């Protein structure tokens, strides 16, 4: 813990050791409270010839030093100067890390949609990337499971299975498979692979006999003590502790970095998740969030108080950009482009971004291509998320919906249909973070990317991270919640505005919505919008207005088809966007028509420079 | 506020050297035996270390096969934990009714009984260990032995890094098939003489040429670029994440510049021409993560070259630095940095970024984000 009392702190330094870049953020206490001062960034140094993360940290911090003139680095590479004195040092240094691929876990349980899914949620919630989920019913033969486990080199294994007091045979069998496969840890063979057992408590003795000694075994409370109950917290805590003790301690340079920091190093997504939860807490509503990174896309939902995080390990904007192309299909990326380009050209461009991931778009064409990929990465990440954000499988209340004498397999079959509990109409805030969103030259571009990726319905506020510091503030909030919130509120959270998107589809030109907005100064704004159109209304940040929204016909804004909605709308750097393209959102099938509509929408929202849009139009008309 | 003249956030250039000292760590996946000693001379295919990895495990559902309760399993086992078994050998037997019921469980492999569980009624038979050998990869001298782990091989030679590759370690004689780095490597250039060789192309390798090279048994191809769709067809699937090296397409392919038609850097091409006929090692393994693993060609040689070695860590981009632009709209063009404006500048996308003014070959001056420049070592 820090030596300086919280109320006497003057300067704080936070870093995030990312997979590509190490990002330093420097904070200062001013008269009006804690504020963000400046950033420094440098390539992360986890591999040869550097192999020491503290080198990257020092380079990033040195940039902060250069930009501010405030000395931070202790001489001789001995960490950060602490505590602060006039123009040197800080009073608190914290860091997150996802370098070297973050925390990579393998998860095992019994039934894929029950204990294995609970275990997956626990691992993801702890900030891990789940490499594979092994379950009795995963469709693989025992030898195939063993082959797969042997091939993986996880940082940690989470083994769950069975309810307390239930049959122990199945979970012991799963442990046998693990023992037989003997997976090796990723960072060398010199230490034992950590295994967390969070299954049926009656099987603990057998699990111990089987696995202790071969693995570094930790036993925690059952993740699924009964079918109706999911208890991920003990497993999550244990994963965090082991992450520090085993994984981080073996990553290059982390032993040094751990000594520099005041609090334990946290996995980047765990920090990000904390801030998403904070948004839900402060605004007291359902929130969806995305961390759109270079290697991964993390989706967060806080829905009816339940927090779920998913990581799509291979969907991202740099290293993983071609995996987005692979998963989404090139045609789904190209559908967001208003200009004509050959498939070969787009493919080659994305491949070239993959092999040179730190390059940035210099032309508007290139920028639009990246925005197109971002929409698909979020869409796919959210699809993945929905498979985890769903009711507990196997719980009794579900059986009630079935016929008498129904088998457990019937429960599964029916629940496949049930799907996620997330209803877009009930999501009131969407928040985004990550390089692409933070670097978007116009904020309306990120609002549009978030809209097209998530497809919100009804009235939704939209936020984004200003310069990527949610992970930093997440770890900071564990020691200094007041500072974290003040910086978050004033300098991190950009209020983009409010999106109004009626649910339903119609014909082009069909009236979708009439709205009346009363501004704080009493002026009244009236607008109508037809199907297939988008509109943007300026409403500055910090301004709230009363809106009367009257959807026509079967269009719905949350109160039912054709029912009016009276609500507050919140301004932002973008303002209000009315999206009457319909939900579900279907782009025109005809290529020319689709491109024409995209140009029309971009123009209506002032999303890209007008001259450029005109040039595109001239080229193909 | 001021900004330093050199940029920290630069993209390190790919290494292209006529002569350098290359050290390769050759390590076993698990501890084993090192077969060479410090100072030994090794060739490309010399085995330098060997170990045995645990054999495949087989889980046998013995209790179920014998029709007994799991807790009774130990009574019916003919072998106990730790015993050796042979493939086809009976490991457990259940007899009843004076032999009228006779059920047996046999071992599917030569190996050892690793576990007998009276909880699950299953046993684990571990197959015999499998040997894993590590070769020297390049010819040279052993300069370090890490007991039980492996060695470091050192060689003096030319070294060319590519930007992306598929396929693993191989070696062969260098054969240049094109006249200039901008020529396309076509199928009709490949014949029987390409067998066992590393073929050098120019700006592009066509799909037909690639297939023909595989058919004629070439060991590798090094070329400026390839079309993504062609690569996909040859590999047989679309590569999602750039972690490669394990593909088995019949040869190792390295592209030096990028996807699409892109002239190979003149320096790399000239090195290949200079060392045509030399035996070289190559590896297509690419991992585009922090630190990155790039594919490479190592050509050991003893030519006297007075080229001075550059330091391992570059100093960053400065006025005068020779650079390659690695993103549209000037992708692939080479130029020299004229100035590095201190202030952030607005580019076409409207982003404010750190830029460099670059004079292209031919004299045209352009402004490019510094992130889109790659240093070319001179």
Short mmCIF file of N, CA, C and O in Angstrom, two decimals, chain B residues 200-250:
data_model
loop_
_atom_site.label_atom_id
_atom_site.label_comp_id
_atom_site.label_asym_id
_atom_site.label_seq_id
_atom_site.Cartn_x
_atom_site.Cartn_y
_atom_site.Cartn_z
N UNK B 200 14.49 -17.28 -55.11
CA UNK B 200 14.31 -15.85 -54.86
C UNK B 200 13.53 -15.23 -56.02
O UNK B 200 13.92 -15.37 -57.19
N UNK B 201 12.42 -14.56 -55.67
CA UNK B 201 11.62 -13.87 -56.68
C UNK B 201 11.72 -12.38 -56.49
O UNK B 201 12.53 -11.89 -55.70
N UNK B 202 10.87 -11.64 -57.20
CA UNK B 202 10.91 -10.18 -57.11
C UNK B 202 9.73 -9.61 -56.34
O UNK B 202 9.69 -9.71 -55.12
N UNK B 203 8.76 -9.06 -57.11
CA UNK B 203 7.68 -8.32 -56.46
C UNK B 203 6.50 -9.20 -56.06
O UNK B 203 5.70 -8.81 -55.21
N UNK B 204 6.38 -10.37 -56.70
CA UNK B 204 5.18 -11.18 -56.46
C UNK B 204 5.47 -12.62 -56.86
O UNK B 204 6.23 -12.86 -57.79
N UNK B 205 4.86 -13.55 -56.15
CA UNK B 205 4.89 -14.93 -56.61
C UNK B 205 3.45 -15.29 -56.96
O UNK B 205 2.54 -15.05 -56.17
N UNK B 206 3.26 -15.83 -58.16
CA UNK B 206 1.89 -16.19 -58.54
C UNK B 206 1.53 -17.51 -57.88
O UNK B 206 2.41 -18.28 -57.46
N UNK B 207 0.24 -17.78 -57.85
CA UNK B 207 -0.22 -19.03 -57.25
C UNK B 207 0.34 -20.23 -58.03
O UNK B 207 0.77 -21.21 -57.44
N UNK B 208 0.34 -20.11 -59.35
CA UNK B 208 0.85 -21.21 -60.18
C UNK B 208 2.32 -21.46 -59.92
O UNK B 208 2.77 -22.61 -59.85
N UNK B 209 3.06 -20.38 -59.77
CA UNK B 209 4.50 -20.54 -59.51
C UNK B 209 4.72 -21.22 -58.16
O UNK B 209 5.57 -22.10 -58.02
N UNK B 210 3.92 -20.83 -57.20
CA UNK B 210 4.05 -21.41 -55.85
C UNK B 210 3.75 -22.91 -55.90
O UNK B 210 4.49 -23.73 -55.36
N UNK B 211 2.68 -23.25 -56.58
CA UNK B 211 2.31 -24.66 -56.69
C UNK B 211 3.36 -25.46 -57.44
O UNK B 211 3.66 -26.60 -57.07
N UNK B 212 3.91 -24.84 -58.47
CA UNK B 212 4.92 -25.56 -59.26
C UNK B 212 6.20 -25.76 -58.43
O UNK B 212 6.83 -26.81 -58.50
N UNK B 213 6.54 -24.76 -57.63
CA UNK B 213 7.72 -24.88 -56.77
C UNK B 213 7.53 -26.02 -55.77
O UNK B 213 8.47 -26.77 -55.49
N UNK B 214 6.34 -26.14 -55.26
CA UNK B 214 6.04 -27.24 -54.32
C UNK B 214 6.18 -28.57 -55.05
O UNK B 214 6.82 -29.51 -54.59
N UNK B 215 5.62 -28.61 -56.26
CA UNK B 215 5.65 -29.84 -57.06
C UNK B 215 7.10 -30.26 -57.38
O UNK B 215 7.43 -31.44 -57.34
N UNK B 216 7.95 -29.29 -57.65
CA UNK B 216 9.33 -29.62 -57.99
C UNK B 216 10.24 -29.73 -56.77
O UNK B 216 11.44 -29.86 -56.91
N UNK B 217 9.67 -29.68 -55.60
CA UNK B 217 10.44 -29.95 -54.39
C UNK B 217 11.37 -28.83 -53.95
O UNK B 217 12.40 -29.09 -53.33
N UNK B 218 11.03 -27.57 -54.26
CA UNK B 218 11.83 -26.45 -53.74
C UNK B 218 11.66 -26.41 -52.23
O UNK B 218 10.60 -26.77 -51.70
N UNK B 219 12.71 -25.96 -51.54
CA UNK B 219 12.61 -25.90 -50.07
C UNK B 219 11.92 -24.62 -49.61
O UNK B 219 11.25 -24.60 -48.58
N UNK B 220 12.16 -23.54 -50.36
CA UNK B 220 11.58 -22.28 -49.91
C UNK B 220 11.49 -21.26 -51.03
O UNK B 220 12.09 -21.44 -52.10
N UNK B 221 10.70 -20.21 -50.77
CA UNK B 221 10.60 -19.08 -51.70
C UNK B 221 10.69 -17.80 -50.88
O UNK B 221 10.05 -17.69 -49.83
N UNK B 222 11.50 -16.86 -51.38
CA UNK B 222 11.55 -15.54 -50.75
C UNK B 222 11.18 -14.54 -51.84
O UNK B 222 11.77 -14.56 -52.93
N UNK B 223 10.21 -13.68 -51.55
CA UNK B 223 9.67 -12.80 -52.58
C UNK B 223 9.11 -11.54 -51.92
O UNK B 223 8.82 -11.55 -50.71
N UNK B 224 8.93 -10.48 -52.71
CA UNK B 224 8.41 -9.23 -52.14
C UNK B 224 7.00 -9.35 -51.60
O UNK B 224 6.71 -8.98 -50.47
N UNK B 225 6.08 -9.87 -52.42
CA UNK B 225 4.68 -9.93 -51.98
C UNK B 225 3.93 -11.11 -52.53
O UNK B 225 4.43 -11.86 -53.39
N UNK B 226 2.72 -11.29 -52.04
CA UNK B 226 1.83 -12.35 -52.53
C UNK B 226 0.41 -11.83 -52.36
O UNK B 226 0.14 -11.03 -51.45
N UNK B 227 -0.48 -12.26 -53.24
CA UNK B 227 -1.89 -11.87 -53.06
C UNK B 227 -2.49 -12.71 -51.94
O UNK B 227 -2.28 -13.92 -51.88
N UNK B 228 -3.27 -12.06 -51.11
CA UNK B 228 -3.84 -12.78 -49.97
C UNK B 228 -4.67 -13.98 -50.41
O UNK B 228 -4.60 -15.05 -49.82
N UNK B 229 -5.44 -13.80 -51.48
CA UNK B 229 -6.30 -14.91 -51.92
C UNK B 229 -5.46 -16.09 -52.41
O UNK B 229 -5.84 -17.24 -52.21
N UNK B 230 -4.31 -15.81 -53.03
CA UNK B 230 -3.44 -16.90 -53.47
C UNK B 230 -2.85 -17.66 -52.28
O UNK B 230 -2.79 -18.88 -52.27
N UNK B 231 -2.45 -16.89 -51.28
CA UNK B 231 -1.89 -17.53 -50.08
C UNK B 231 -2.94 -18.45 -49.45
O UNK B 231 -2.66 -19.57 -49.06
N UNK B 232 -4.16 -17.92 -49.40
CA UNK B 232 -5.26 -18.67 -48.78
C UNK B 232 -5.47 -19.99 -49.52
O UNK B 232 -5.65 -21.03 -48.91
N UNK B 233 -5.40 -19.94 -50.84
CA UNK B 233 -5.62 -21.17 -51.61
C UNK B 233 -4.50 -22.17 -51.39
O UNK B 233 -4.75 -23.36 -51.26
N UNK B 234 -3.28 -21.69 -51.32
CA UNK B 234 -2.15 -22.61 -51.17
C UNK B 234 -2.12 -23.21 -49.75
O UNK B 234 -1.91 -24.40 -49.57
N UNK B 235 -2.38 -22.36 -48.77
CA UNK B 235 -2.37 -22.87 -47.38
C UNK B 235 -3.60 -23.75 -47.13
O UNK B 235 -3.58 -24.68 -46.34
N UNK B 236 -4.68 -23.44 -47.81
CA UNK B 236 -5.88 -24.25 -47.67
C UNK B 236 -6.90 -23.68 -46.72
O UNK B 236 -7.97 -24.22 -46.53
N UNK B 237 -6.55 -22.57 -46.09
CA UNK B 237 -7.49 -21.91 -45.20
C UNK B 237 -7.07 -20.45 -45.06
O UNK B 237 -5.97 -20.07 -45.47
N UNK B 238 -7.96 -19.66 -44.47
CA UNK B 238 -7.66 -18.25 -44.29
C UNK B 238 -6.94 -18.08 -42.96
O UNK B 238 -7.43 -18.54 -41.93
N UNK B 239 -5.79 -17.46 -42.99
CA UNK B 239 -5.03 -17.26 -41.75
C UNK B 239 -5.69 -16.13 -40.96
O UNK B 239 -5.84 -15.03 -41.47
N UNK B 240 -6.12 -16.44 -39.73
CA UNK B 240 -6.80 -15.42 -38.94
C UNK B 240 -5.81 -14.59 -38.14
O UNK B 240 -5.67 -13.40 -38.35
N UNK B 241 -5.09 -15.27 -37.26
CA UNK B 241 -4.15 -14.56 -36.40
C UNK B 241 -2.75 -14.83 -36.91
O UNK B 241 -2.42 -15.96 -37.28
N UNK B 242 -1.94 -13.78 -36.91
CA UNK B 242 -0.62 -13.92 -37.51
C UNK B 242 0.36 -14.63 -36.58
O UNK B 242 1.30 -14.04 -36.07
N UNK B 243 0.09 -15.88 -36.34
CA UNK B 243 1.07 -16.72 -35.63
C UNK B 243 1.28 -17.90 -36.56
O UNK B 243 0.41 -18.75 -36.71
N UNK B 244 2.41 -17.91 -37.25
CA UNK B 244 2.61 -18.93 -38.27
C UNK B 244 3.93 -19.68 -38.05
O UNK B 244 4.71 -19.34 -37.16
N UNK B 245 4.17 -20.65 -38.91
CA UNK B 245 5.41 -21.41 -38.84
C UNK B 245 5.13 -22.90 -38.84
O UNK B 245 6.00 -23.70 -39.14
N UNK B 246 3.88 -23.25 -38.53
CA UNK B 246 3.53 -24.67 -38.41
C UNK B 246 2.82 -25.19 -39.67
O UNK B 246 2.45 -26.35 -39.73
N UNK B 247 2.62 -24.33 -40.68
CA UNK B 247 1.90 -24.75 -41.88
C UNK B 247 2.71 -25.82 -42.62
O UNK B 247 3.93 -25.77 -42.64
N UNK B 248 2.01 -26.72 -43.23
CA UNK B 248 2.71 -27.74 -44.01
C UNK B 248 2.23 -27.66 -45.44
O UNK B 248 1.31 -28.36 -45.84
N UNK B 249 2.85 -26.77 -46.20
CA UNK B 249 2.41 -26.62 -47.59
C UNK B 249 3.43 -27.19 -48.56
O UNK B 249 3.25 -27.13 -49.76
N UNK B 250 4.51 -27.74 -48.02
CA UNK B 250 5.51 -28.36 -48.90
C UNK B 250 6.76 -27.53 -49.04
O UNK B 250 7.77 -28.00 -49.54
#
